[in-house]
Amino acid sequence: MIAGLSMPRLSFRRFLPRRWPTFSPGLQYAGGVLVSLAIIAAFVGAAWRVLPHAPSDARVLFFREPTPQAITFAGTIPVFVMRPDHSVVRHGTAAIGKDGRIRVDLFPSTAREYADANEALLADASISVLWGAATESSQAEMRHRINLVQDMAAQAIERVITSDVFTNEYRPALRAMLTDAISSAWRDPRTQAALQGLLANAEPAMRRALRGEVQEILVSRLAGAFWQMVRANWATAIGVPFGYGLDYEPAIRAMTETLADPRLQQVLVNFGRAQLETREARQLTERIVIGSIDALLRDRRVPAVVTQMFWDVRLRAMLRPFLDSVTMLAGALPQHLGGLGSESTLNPLAAHVFKAFAMASRTPLIMLVTPEDLKRLQGMEGDAAVTLERVAPGQGAGS
Amino acid sequence: MSGLVLSVRDLTITTPHGVDLVRRAHFEVGARELVLIIGPSGSGKTSIINTLCGLVDERDGEWQIEGTLSYGERAVDLSTSRSDMCGLVFQGNALFDDLSAGENVKIAADHAPKSAHHYDAGPIMSLLADIRPEQPIASCSGGQKQRIAIARTLIAGHPILILDEPNSGLDIISSRRLAGIIKDICTERGTPVLIAAHHVDDLLPLADKVLLLDTRSRTVRPVAPDMGAIERAMKGLDIEGELALSAAESGTPAPEASAWRRSMRGGHPLRWFARYFAEYFWVLCASPFMLAYLGLGGAILGFVSMWFGFNYHSFGGYLKSILHDETLAGIGFVQTTISVPLIASILVVARNSAVICADLGNRTLSAQLPAMRNLAIPGLRYLVVSIFVANTLSLSLLTVAALATASWAALQTWQVFFPDQPVEFWQENYFRRLIEAGPALYAQLGWVGAKIALSSLLGSGAAILIGLRPKLSVVSINNAIAKAIVIGVSLTLLSHAFFAILQFWR
């Protein structure tokens, strides 16, 4: 035992890192080069993983349209596949060839997984495609909300049109605009051309009568019927993208009532009822309706009056139930058709449709589905999508 | 005045590689004794000194040390404890060159035990008589530095003084004067002094005893303190050196002679440019640490862009679903043309500015550039051109590498968000803006190239200019490195901002 002063060996130096084993400079350099080469190989591997590769012929399908060139598009068409749970993922790209054949290049990573989805639908990017790809529960929920909006819209329009505020403050202005619109439509050369077609066989006195009095009668009758058309179609128009049809009945009724006007009847009594049922007469009717709506759309007074109506608290109170139901519908659209919600997930189909809307793109899409899903979608979509026919690689569109 | 004796008993030192430097060695240094310890180069003198001073570096591995060190009533078992009784004057002084001469002494005094304050300051003052306290270490002569080092060690209050090669690099007058001062300290303070030395001519007249580290028997034994006896003893030990010298004298080719002849044969000078270029290319670009550094930087950037781009946005839900395609295309475009080139430039310029500045600073401090001039070597041209080319190549190649890892990390992060989606869907959108650009893609690549080239030229230019400025000490090199990093990175940021404005100017 040694007595006396001594320092314990524990010190900070113990915590210093040990020196690495030393090798000869040549060995160190060779080791460094090897490690560098391994890292460079990792870089190359990373680049190989992320960069797109040339498509392989082993994963190519060919289709054709049943009616050639129903959809013409020169660019790359995105291809989607519907999975058993109705969710949709991207599956490849397609291009329409000069011979009308559609070449579909499947993604290597999904080609095997969805090998039984070999029926193809070609469609425009529209809400109806999203509607078709939505689950049945989402579709049921959306139908419920649309019905609610339609009911609320009909009630709201009824309340507004029959209110004192509207009758006294807005109706005169709107009537004036309508009168101008119909007059403009009547003076339109295309309407006049349709009228000329109708009058080709009429007597000269009748021609003068038609030109003078009919315009005045049309204006007064059609303006009165306008609100009936709005009341019905305002609500119905909301359902159009989901497969609902427009209600043309009010327009037809308005024109029928116009033609039944005693003054017009008097004018037309010698004209011959048979002539009013000809193709020329229908063309004249269409031109007046289309021309009126077109004139209204271009009338600068319309936005001002509509804005004033929108901000009018008296009218707004009448519209509130309708606006609430529209808000609820708008809130449900992204969730049920776009995959949005508290658990947001990517719906590439919704992303493509939204992009097409936002950028006014006309890029169509192809959806590959199983035969069972094809039947279901055909039943729902009607003419919103074209079912493509599978062809052999060497087979042309016309063969 | 002390009359105590330093006694070392049964000292055995075995290196981490298992080599016995000494076995059961005994020696003593009496009060007022000046003892020289001599031995061939690499025989283990410094290891013995480090053991006595408690300075064995355990990072080298496990040293096996046995024996005792005693001084008066104090005794240390060297196998279990470190000795703190011996003050060491290091070979090469080891002065703190960021402190002045006075501060070097003062810092030791401030950390000395209280008992050391009672020592007579007279001998220390005699060491520092011709030195101003505020004098920078860089401006001191070799002799002055050595005396400051001795004074610093004495101030620290160790009862025993050990010096490692104290006369190395000193002229004969300075060396003799230093030996006299050491002897005076030894006698006046009663301090035992042990000196390890190769050149003993100036020390021998003042030495009381000479110890020889015998590399054959691995012991320490006394030899007579005269040059003849020492030379005979040393010749018996230095077998390798003796053989080589004898061979050279007799005209027999030495083992390495042919290699030396090859080295002395003339060749094309441009190979030295290639040599320097390879050296810089390796350290600035191709070394594993540099590659891993840039790869990691790119990967982190790719992860951050994707993770925060999709997750922490007010409309995150929309970005993940109906706005996904455009979000991904935007991230891909920005990452490829802006973010990765910028981050890669900052990382490369910061790191390489430090390397370039340190390299040139050390060459300047150690007078390598004047030596090259003296040898008619266009050193500056070799170095500067190599640095410019290697650094620009480095930035270009490493930006590509960072792009690869950034894209890869972005893909992996995207797959965490959307595990069901195919990788080809990511590829289609991530690179869409670049693919859609068509011929404009070349313009975009041109802008990226311009940013890289300007960043590299300005960054390396600044580092070269700062590195080549005169250096007085290691501290001045450190300061230069910091300056080169700040200036290089600032110029890089400005270069990228300038070209980014031009790139997207409409």
PDB file of N, CA and C in Angstrom, chain A residues 74-148:
ATOM      1  N   ALA A  74     -55.691  15.160 -78.570  1.00  0.00           N
ATOM      2  CA  ALA A  74     -54.367  14.840 -79.095  1.00  0.00           C
ATOM      3  C   ALA A  74     -53.330  14.565 -78.009  1.00  0.00           C
ATOM      4  N   GLY A  75     -53.603  14.925 -76.768  1.00  0.00           N
ATOM      5  CA  GLY A  75     -52.585  14.809 -75.721  1.00  0.00           C
ATOM      6  C   GLY A  75     -52.618  13.470 -74.993  1.00  0.00           C
ATOM      7  N   THR A  76     -51.969  13.473 -73.821  1.00  0.00           N
ATOM      8  CA  THR A  76     -51.940  12.270 -72.995  1.00  0.00           C
ATOM      9  C   THR A  76     -53.189  12.230 -72.108  1.00  0.00           C
ATOM     10  N   ILE A  77     -53.840  11.068 -72.124  1.00  0.00           N
ATOM     11  CA  ILE A  77     -55.079  10.913 -71.348  1.00  0.00           C
ATOM     12  C   ILE A  77     -54.752  10.113 -70.085  1.00  0.00           C
ATOM     13  N   PRO A  78     -55.146  10.619 -68.909  1.00  0.00           N
ATOM     14  CA  PRO A  78     -54.887   9.833 -67.697  1.00  0.00           C
ATOM     15  C   PRO A  78     -55.808   8.609 -67.623  1.00  0.00           C
ATOM     16  N   VAL A  79     -55.244   7.532 -67.138  1.00  0.00           N
ATOM     17  CA  VAL A  79     -56.012   6.289 -67.001  1.00  0.00           C
ATOM     18  C   VAL A  79     -56.149   5.973 -65.516  1.00  0.00           C
ATOM     19  N   PHE A  80     -57.366   5.700 -65.098  1.00  0.00           N
ATOM     20  CA  PHE A  80     -57.649   5.368 -63.702  1.00  0.00           C
ATOM     21  C   PHE A  80     -58.174   3.942 -63.632  1.00  0.00           C
ATOM     22  N   VAL A  81     -58.117   3.386 -62.432  1.00  0.00           N
ATOM     23  CA  VAL A  81     -58.714   2.072 -62.231  1.00  0.00           C
ATOM     24  C   VAL A  81     -59.586   2.137 -60.979  1.00  0.00           C
ATOM     25  N   MET A  82     -60.756   1.507 -61.096  1.00  0.00           N
ATOM     26  CA  MET A  82     -61.653   1.488 -59.936  1.00  0.00           C
ATOM     27  C   MET A  82     -61.400   0.211 -59.150  1.00  0.00           C
ATOM     28  N   ARG A  83     -61.151   0.386 -57.854  1.00  0.00           N
ATOM     29  CA  ARG A  83     -60.877  -0.772 -57.004  1.00  0.00           C
ATOM     30  C   ARG A  83     -62.191  -1.341 -56.479  1.00  0.00           C
ATOM     31  N   PRO A  84     -62.142  -2.519 -55.884  1.00  0.00           N
ATOM     32  CA  PRO A  84     -63.386  -3.152 -55.420  1.00  0.00           C
ATOM     33  C   PRO A  84     -64.202  -2.277 -54.464  1.00  0.00           C
ATOM     34  N   ASP A  85     -63.524  -1.416 -53.680  1.00  0.00           N
ATOM     35  CA  ASP A  85     -64.292  -0.567 -52.758  1.00  0.00           C
ATOM     36  C   ASP A  85     -64.737   0.734 -53.405  1.00  0.00           C
ATOM     37  N   HIS A  86     -64.658   0.817 -54.737  1.00  0.00           N
ATOM     38  CA  HIS A  86     -65.041   1.987 -55.553  1.00  0.00           C
ATOM     39  C   HIS A  86     -64.036   3.129 -55.452  1.00  0.00           C
ATOM     40  N   SER A  87     -62.996   3.005 -54.640  1.00  0.00           N
ATOM     41  CA  SER A  87     -61.986   4.056 -54.666  1.00  0.00           C
ATOM     42  C   SER A  87     -61.211   3.943 -55.978  1.00  0.00           C
ATOM     43  N   VAL A  88     -60.593   5.058 -56.355  1.00  0.00           N
ATOM     44  CA  VAL A  88     -59.955   5.127 -57.670  1.00  0.00           C
ATOM     45  C   VAL A  88     -58.500   5.497 -57.513  1.00  0.00           C
ATOM     46  N   VAL A  89     -57.618   4.824 -58.219  1.00  0.00           N
ATOM     47  CA  VAL A  89     -56.204   5.214 -58.248  1.00  0.00           C
ATOM     48  C   VAL A  89     -55.764   5.331 -59.706  1.00  0.00           C
ATOM     49  N   ARG A  90     -54.671   6.067 -59.893  1.00  0.00           N
ATOM     50  CA  ARG A  90     -54.122   6.177 -61.252  1.00  0.00           C
ATOM     51  C   ARG A  90     -53.529   4.831 -61.656  1.00  0.00           C
ATOM     52  N   HIS A  91     -53.662   4.534 -62.938  1.00  0.00           N
ATOM     53  CA  HIS A  91     -53.296   3.194 -63.404  1.00  0.00           C
ATOM     54  C   HIS A  91     -52.419   3.245 -64.649  1.00  0.00           C
ATOM     55  N   GLY A  92     -52.334   4.423 -65.277  1.00  0.00           N
ATOM     56  CA  GLY A  92     -51.504   4.513 -66.470  1.00  0.00           C
ATOM     57  C   GLY A  92     -51.822   5.762 -67.270  1.00  0.00           C
ATOM     58  N   THR A  93     -51.340   5.755 -68.515  1.00  0.00           N
ATOM     59  CA  THR A  93     -51.623   6.874 -69.423  1.00  0.00           C
ATOM     60  C   THR A  93     -52.086   6.298 -70.760  1.00  0.00           C
ATOM     61  N   ALA A  94     -52.776   7.125 -71.541  1.00  0.00           N
ATOM     62  CA  ALA A  94     -53.284   6.652 -72.828  1.00  0.00           C
ATOM     63  C   ALA A  94     -53.146   7.743 -73.871  1.00  0.00           C
ATOM     64  N   ALA A  95     -53.187   7.328 -75.116  1.00  0.00           N
ATOM     65  CA  ALA A  95     -53.144   8.282 -76.222  1.00  0.00           C
ATOM     66  C   ALA A  95     -53.989   7.723 -77.356  1.00  0.00           C
ATOM     67  N   ILE A  96     -54.695   8.618 -78.038  1.00  0.00           N
ATOM     68  CA  ILE A  96     -55.518   8.201 -79.179  1.00  0.00           C
ATOM     69  C   ILE A  96     -54.656   8.304 -80.434  1.00  0.00           C
ATOM     70  N   GLY A  97     -54.491   7.183 -81.122  1.00  0.00           N
ATOM     71  CA  GLY A  97     -53.659   7.163 -82.315  1.00  0.00           C
ATOM     72  C   GLY A  97     -54.386   7.717 -83.525  1.00  0.00           C
ATOM     73  N   LYS A  98     -53.610   7.908 -84.596  1.00  0.00           N
ATOM     74  CA  LYS A  98     -54.219   8.455 -85.826  1.00  0.00           C
ATOM     75  C   LYS A  98     -55.258   7.495 -86.397  1.00  0.00           C
ATOM     76  N   ASP A  99     -55.044   6.190 -86.167  1.00  0.00           N
ATOM     77  CA  ASP A  99     -55.993   5.219 -86.688  1.00  0.00           C
ATOM     78  C   ASP A  99     -57.184   5.033 -85.764  1.00  0.00           C
ATOM     79  N   GLY A 100     -57.278   5.855 -84.733  1.00  0.00           N
ATOM     80  CA  GLY A 100     -58.422   5.778 -83.820  1.00  0.00           C
ATOM     81  C   GLY A 100     -58.208   4.808 -82.683  1.00  0.00           C
ATOM     82  N   ARG A 101     -57.134   4.027 -82.748  1.00  0.00           N
ATOM     83  CA  ARG A 101     -56.876   3.105 -81.636  1.00  0.00           C
ATOM     84  C   ARG A 101     -56.399   3.882 -80.419  1.00  0.00           C
ATOM     85  N   ILE A 102     -56.812   3.412 -79.274  1.00  0.00           N
ATOM     86  CA  ILE A 102     -56.379   4.054 -78.027  1.00  0.00           C
ATOM     87  C   ILE A 102     -55.378   3.127 -77.355  1.00  0.00           C
ATOM     88  N   ARG A 103     -54.148   3.612 -77.236  1.00  0.00           N
ATOM     89  CA  ARG A 103     -53.097   2.814 -76.604  1.00  0.00           C
ATOM     90  C   ARG A 103     -53.044   3.187 -75.130  1.00  0.00           C
ATOM     91  N   VAL A 104     -53.195   2.197 -74.269  1.00  0.00           N
ATOM     92  CA  VAL A 104     -53.162   2.420 -72.825  1.00  0.00           C
ATOM     93  C   VAL A 104     -51.892   1.780 -72.270  1.00  0.00           C
ATOM     94  N   ASP A 105     -51.008   2.610 -71.736  1.00  0.00           N
ATOM     95  CA  ASP A 105     -49.784   2.121 -71.074  1.00  0.00           C
ATOM     96  C   ASP A 105     -50.042   2.064 -69.578  1.00  0.00           C
ATOM     97  N   LEU A 106     -50.051   0.856 -69.032  1.00  0.00           N
ATOM     98  CA  LEU A 106     -50.326   0.703 -67.607  1.00  0.00           C
ATOM     99  C   LEU A 106     -49.061   0.946 -66.789  1.00  0.00           C
ATOM    100  N   PHE A 107     -49.244   1.455 -65.583  1.00  0.00           N
ATOM    101  CA  PHE A 107     -48.104   1.628 -64.692  1.00  0.00           C
ATOM    102  C   PHE A 107     -47.587   0.243 -64.276  1.00  0.00           C
ATOM    103  N   PRO A 108     -46.274   0.047 -64.294  1.00  0.00           N
ATOM    104  CA  PRO A 108     -45.743  -1.267 -63.888  1.00  0.00           C
ATOM    105  C   PRO A 108     -46.150  -1.654 -62.467  1.00  0.00           C
ATOM    106  N   SER A 109     -46.275  -0.668 -61.580  1.00  0.00           N
ATOM    107  CA  SER A 109     -46.543  -1.006 -60.172  1.00  0.00           C
ATOM    108  C   SER A 109     -47.995  -1.407 -59.931  1.00  0.00           C
ATOM    109  N   THR A 110     -48.910  -1.104 -60.861  1.00  0.00           N
ATOM    110  CA  THR A 110     -50.318  -1.452 -60.628  1.00  0.00           C
ATOM    111  C   THR A 110     -50.858  -2.443 -61.648  1.00  0.00           C
ATOM    112  N   ALA A 111     -50.082  -2.721 -62.701  1.00  0.00           N
ATOM    113  CA  ALA A 111     -50.604  -3.535 -63.819  1.00  0.00           C
ATOM    114  C   ALA A 111     -51.061  -4.912 -63.351  1.00  0.00           C
ATOM    115  N   ARG A 112     -50.271  -5.550 -62.510  1.00  0.00           N
ATOM    116  CA  ARG A 112     -50.617  -6.905 -62.076  1.00  0.00           C
ATOM    117  C   ARG A 112     -51.741  -6.889 -61.046  1.00  0.00           C
ATOM    118  N   GLU A 113     -51.734  -5.863 -60.204  1.00  0.00           N
ATOM    119  CA  GLU A 113     -52.670  -5.832 -59.082  1.00  0.00           C
ATOM    120  C   GLU A 113     -54.118  -5.744 -59.560  1.00  0.00           C
ATOM    121  N   TYR A 114     -54.339  -5.016 -60.653  1.00  0.00           N
ATOM    122  CA  TYR A 114     -55.713  -4.827 -61.125  1.00  0.00           C
ATOM    123  C   TYR A 114     -55.883  -5.453 -62.509  1.00  0.00           C
ATOM    124  N   ALA A 115     -55.374  -6.660 -62.646  1.00  0.00           N
ATOM    125  CA  ALA A 115     -55.387  -7.304 -63.962  1.00  0.00           C
ATOM    126  C   ALA A 115     -56.811  -7.612 -64.431  1.00  0.00           C
ATOM    127  N   ASP A 116     -57.777  -7.772 -63.521  1.00  0.00           N
ATOM    128  CA  ASP A 116     -59.137  -8.108 -63.944  1.00  0.00           C
ATOM    129  C   ASP A 116     -59.954  -6.873 -64.318  1.00  0.00           C
ATOM    130  N   ALA A 117     -59.391  -5.673 -64.096  1.00  0.00           N
ATOM    131  CA  ALA A 117     -60.098  -4.460 -64.514  1.00  0.00           C
ATOM    132  C   ALA A 117     -59.711  -4.164 -65.958  1.00  0.00           C
ATOM    133  N   ASN A 118     -60.363  -4.830 -66.893  1.00  0.00           N
ATOM    134  CA  ASN A 118     -59.963  -4.671 -68.300  1.00  0.00           C
ATOM    135  C   ASN A 118     -61.076  -4.129 -69.187  1.00  0.00           C
ATOM    136  N   GLU A 119     -62.147  -3.614 -68.565  1.00  0.00           N
ATOM    137  CA  GLU A 119     -63.162  -2.892 -69.336  1.00  0.00           C
ATOM    138  C   GLU A 119     -62.849  -1.403 -69.213  1.00  0.00           C
ATOM    139  N   ALA A 120     -63.018  -0.662 -70.316  1.00  0.00           N
ATOM    140  CA  ALA A 120     -62.601   0.742 -70.311  1.00  0.00           C
ATOM    141  C   ALA A 120     -63.762   1.664 -70.631  1.00  0.00           C
ATOM    142  N   LEU A 121     -63.821   2.767 -69.892  1.00  0.00           N
ATOM    143  CA  LEU A 121     -64.794   3.828 -70.148  1.00  0.00           C
ATOM    144  C   LEU A 121     -64.023   5.091 -70.491  1.00  0.00           C
ATOM    145  N   LEU A 122     -64.425   5.754 -71.563  1.00  0.00           N
ATOM    146  CA  LEU A 122     -63.811   7.035 -71.947  1.00  0.00           C
ATOM    147  C   LEU A 122     -64.822   8.125 -71.609  1.00  0.00           C
ATOM    148  N   ALA A 123     -64.386   9.123 -70.824  1.00  0.00           N
ATOM    149  CA  ALA A 123     -65.342  10.138 -70.383  1.00  0.00           C
ATOM    150  C   ALA A 123     -64.675  11.492 -70.311  1.00  0.00           C
ATOM    151  N   ASP A 124     -65.509  12.544 -70.363  1.00  0.00           N
ATOM    152  CA  ASP A 124     -65.006  13.886 -70.106  1.00  0.00           C
ATOM    153  C   ASP A 124     -64.854  14.052 -68.599  1.00  0.00           C
ATOM    154  N   ALA A 125     -63.949  14.971 -68.207  1.00  0.00           N
ATOM    155  CA  ALA A 125     -63.770  15.237 -66.773  1.00  0.00           C
ATOM    156  C   ALA A 125     -64.970  16.050 -66.298  1.00  0.00           C
ATOM    157  N   SER A 126     -65.902  15.392 -65.613  1.00  0.00           N
ATOM    158  CA  SER A 126     -67.118  16.082 -65.184  1.00  0.00           C
ATOM    159  C   SER A 126     -67.552  15.541 -63.819  1.00  0.00           C
ATOM    160  N   ILE A 127     -68.476  16.285 -63.234  1.00  0.00           N
ATOM    161  CA  ILE A 127     -68.999  15.869 -61.926  1.00  0.00           C
ATOM    162  C   ILE A 127     -69.687  14.510 -62.046  1.00  0.00           C
ATOM    163  N   SER A 128     -70.285  14.256 -63.220  1.00  0.00           N
ATOM    164  CA  SER A 128     -71.012  12.997 -63.352  1.00  0.00           C
ATOM    165  C   SER A 128     -70.077  11.794 -63.235  1.00  0.00           C
ATOM    166  N   VAL A 129     -68.799  11.954 -63.649  1.00  0.00           N
ATOM    167  CA  VAL A 129     -67.831  10.859 -63.485  1.00  0.00           C
ATOM    168  C   VAL A 129     -67.567  10.618 -62.000  1.00  0.00           C
ATOM    169  N   LEU A 130     -67.412  11.714 -61.259  1.00  0.00           N
ATOM    170  CA  LEU A 130     -67.208  11.574 -59.819  1.00  0.00           C
ATOM    171  C   LEU A 130     -68.437  10.947 -59.172  1.00  0.00           C
ATOM    172  N   TRP A 131     -69.586  11.347 -59.689  1.00  0.00           N
ATOM    173  CA  TRP A 131     -70.844  10.801 -59.166  1.00  0.00           C
ATOM    174  C   TRP A 131     -70.877   9.279 -59.386  1.00  0.00           C
ATOM    175  N   GLY A 132     -70.450   8.861 -60.557  1.00  0.00           N
ATOM    176  CA  GLY A 132     -70.438   7.434 -60.863  1.00  0.00           C
ATOM    177  C   GLY A 132     -69.460   6.666 -59.987  1.00  0.00           C
ATOM    178  N   ALA A 133     -68.345   7.340 -59.628  1.00  0.00           N
ATOM    179  CA  ALA A 133     -67.323   6.653 -58.832  1.00  0.00           C
ATOM    180  C   ALA A 133     -67.589   6.755 -57.331  1.00  0.00           C
ATOM    181  N   ALA A 134     -68.614   7.516 -56.957  1.00  0.00           N
ATOM    182  CA  ALA A 134     -68.893   7.665 -55.527  1.00  0.00           C
ATOM    183  C   ALA A 134     -69.526   6.389 -54.977  1.00  0.00           C
ATOM    184  N   THR A 135     -69.387   6.189 -53.687  1.00  0.00           N
ATOM    185  CA  THR A 135     -69.992   5.008 -53.071  1.00  0.00           C
ATOM    186  C   THR A 135     -71.507   5.196 -53.015  1.00  0.00           C
ATOM    187  N   GLU A 136     -72.204   4.098 -52.806  1.00  0.00           N
ATOM    188  CA  GLU A 136     -73.661   4.183 -52.791  1.00  0.00           C
ATOM    189  C   GLU A 136     -74.154   5.036 -51.629  1.00  0.00           C
ATOM    190  N   SER A 137     -73.452   4.963 -50.517  1.00  0.00           N
ATOM    191  CA  SER A 137     -73.889   5.774 -49.369  1.00  0.00           C
ATOM    192  C   SER A 137     -73.687   7.259 -49.668  1.00  0.00           C
ATOM    193  N   SER A 138     -72.563   7.589 -50.346  1.00  0.00           N
ATOM    194  CA  SER A 138     -72.338   8.991 -50.716  1.00  0.00           C
ATOM    195  C   SER A 138     -73.404   9.463 -51.693  1.00  0.00           C
ATOM    196  N   GLN A 139     -73.740   8.599 -52.648  1.00  0.00           N
ATOM    197  CA  GLN A 139     -74.761   8.984 -53.624  1.00  0.00           C
ATOM    198  C   GLN A 139     -76.107   9.212 -52.936  1.00  0.00           C
ATOM    199  N   ALA A 140     -76.451   8.350 -51.990  1.00  0.00           N
ATOM    200  CA  ALA A 140     -77.726   8.507 -51.291  1.00  0.00           C
ATOM    201  C   ALA A 140     -77.746   9.810 -50.506  1.00  0.00           C
ATOM    202  N   GLU A 141     -76.623  10.122 -49.864  1.00  0.00           N
ATOM    203  CA  GLU A 141     -76.533  11.351 -49.083  1.00  0.00           C
ATOM    204  C   GLU A 141     -76.678  12.570 -49.997  1.00  0.00           C
ATOM    205  N   MET A 142     -76.005  12.520 -51.147  1.00  0.00           N
ATOM    206  CA  MET A 142     -76.069  13.650 -52.078  1.00  0.00           C
ATOM    207  C   MET A 142     -77.489  13.830 -52.632  1.00  0.00           C
ATOM    208  N   ARG A 143     -78.155  12.719 -52.940  1.00  0.00           N
ATOM    209  CA  ARG A 143     -79.528  12.811 -53.457  1.00  0.00           C
ATOM    210  C   ARG A 143     -80.438  13.496 -52.427  1.00  0.00           C
ATOM    211  N   HIS A 144     -80.255  13.112 -51.201  1.00  0.00           N
ATOM    212  CA  HIS A 144     -81.072  13.701 -50.135  1.00  0.00           C
ATOM    213  C   HIS A 144     -80.862  15.218 -50.080  1.00  0.00           C
ATOM    214  N   ARG A 145     -79.599  15.621 -50.171  1.00  0.00           N
ATOM    215  CA  ARG A 145     -79.293  17.049 -50.061  1.00  0.00           C
ATOM    216  C   ARG A 145     -79.793  17.825 -51.288  1.00  0.00           C
ATOM    217  N   ILE A 146     -79.698  17.216 -52.469  1.00  0.00           N
ATOM    218  CA  ILE A 146     -80.169  17.903 -53.681  1.00  0.00           C
ATOM    219  C   ILE A 146     -81.685  18.089 -53.618  1.00  0.00           C
ATOM    220  N   ASN A 147     -82.392  17.057 -53.171  1.00  0.00           N
ATOM    221  CA  ASN A 147     -83.849  17.183 -53.040  1.00  0.00           C
ATOM    222  C   ASN A 147     -84.212  18.310 -52.084  1.00  0.00           C
ATOM    223  N   LEU A 148     -83.430  18.399 -51.010  1.00  0.00           N
ATOM    224  CA  LEU A 148     -83.687  19.447 -50.024  1.00  0.00           C
ATOM    225  C   LEU A 148     -83.489  20.821 -50.658  1.00  0.00           C
TER     226      LEU A 148
END
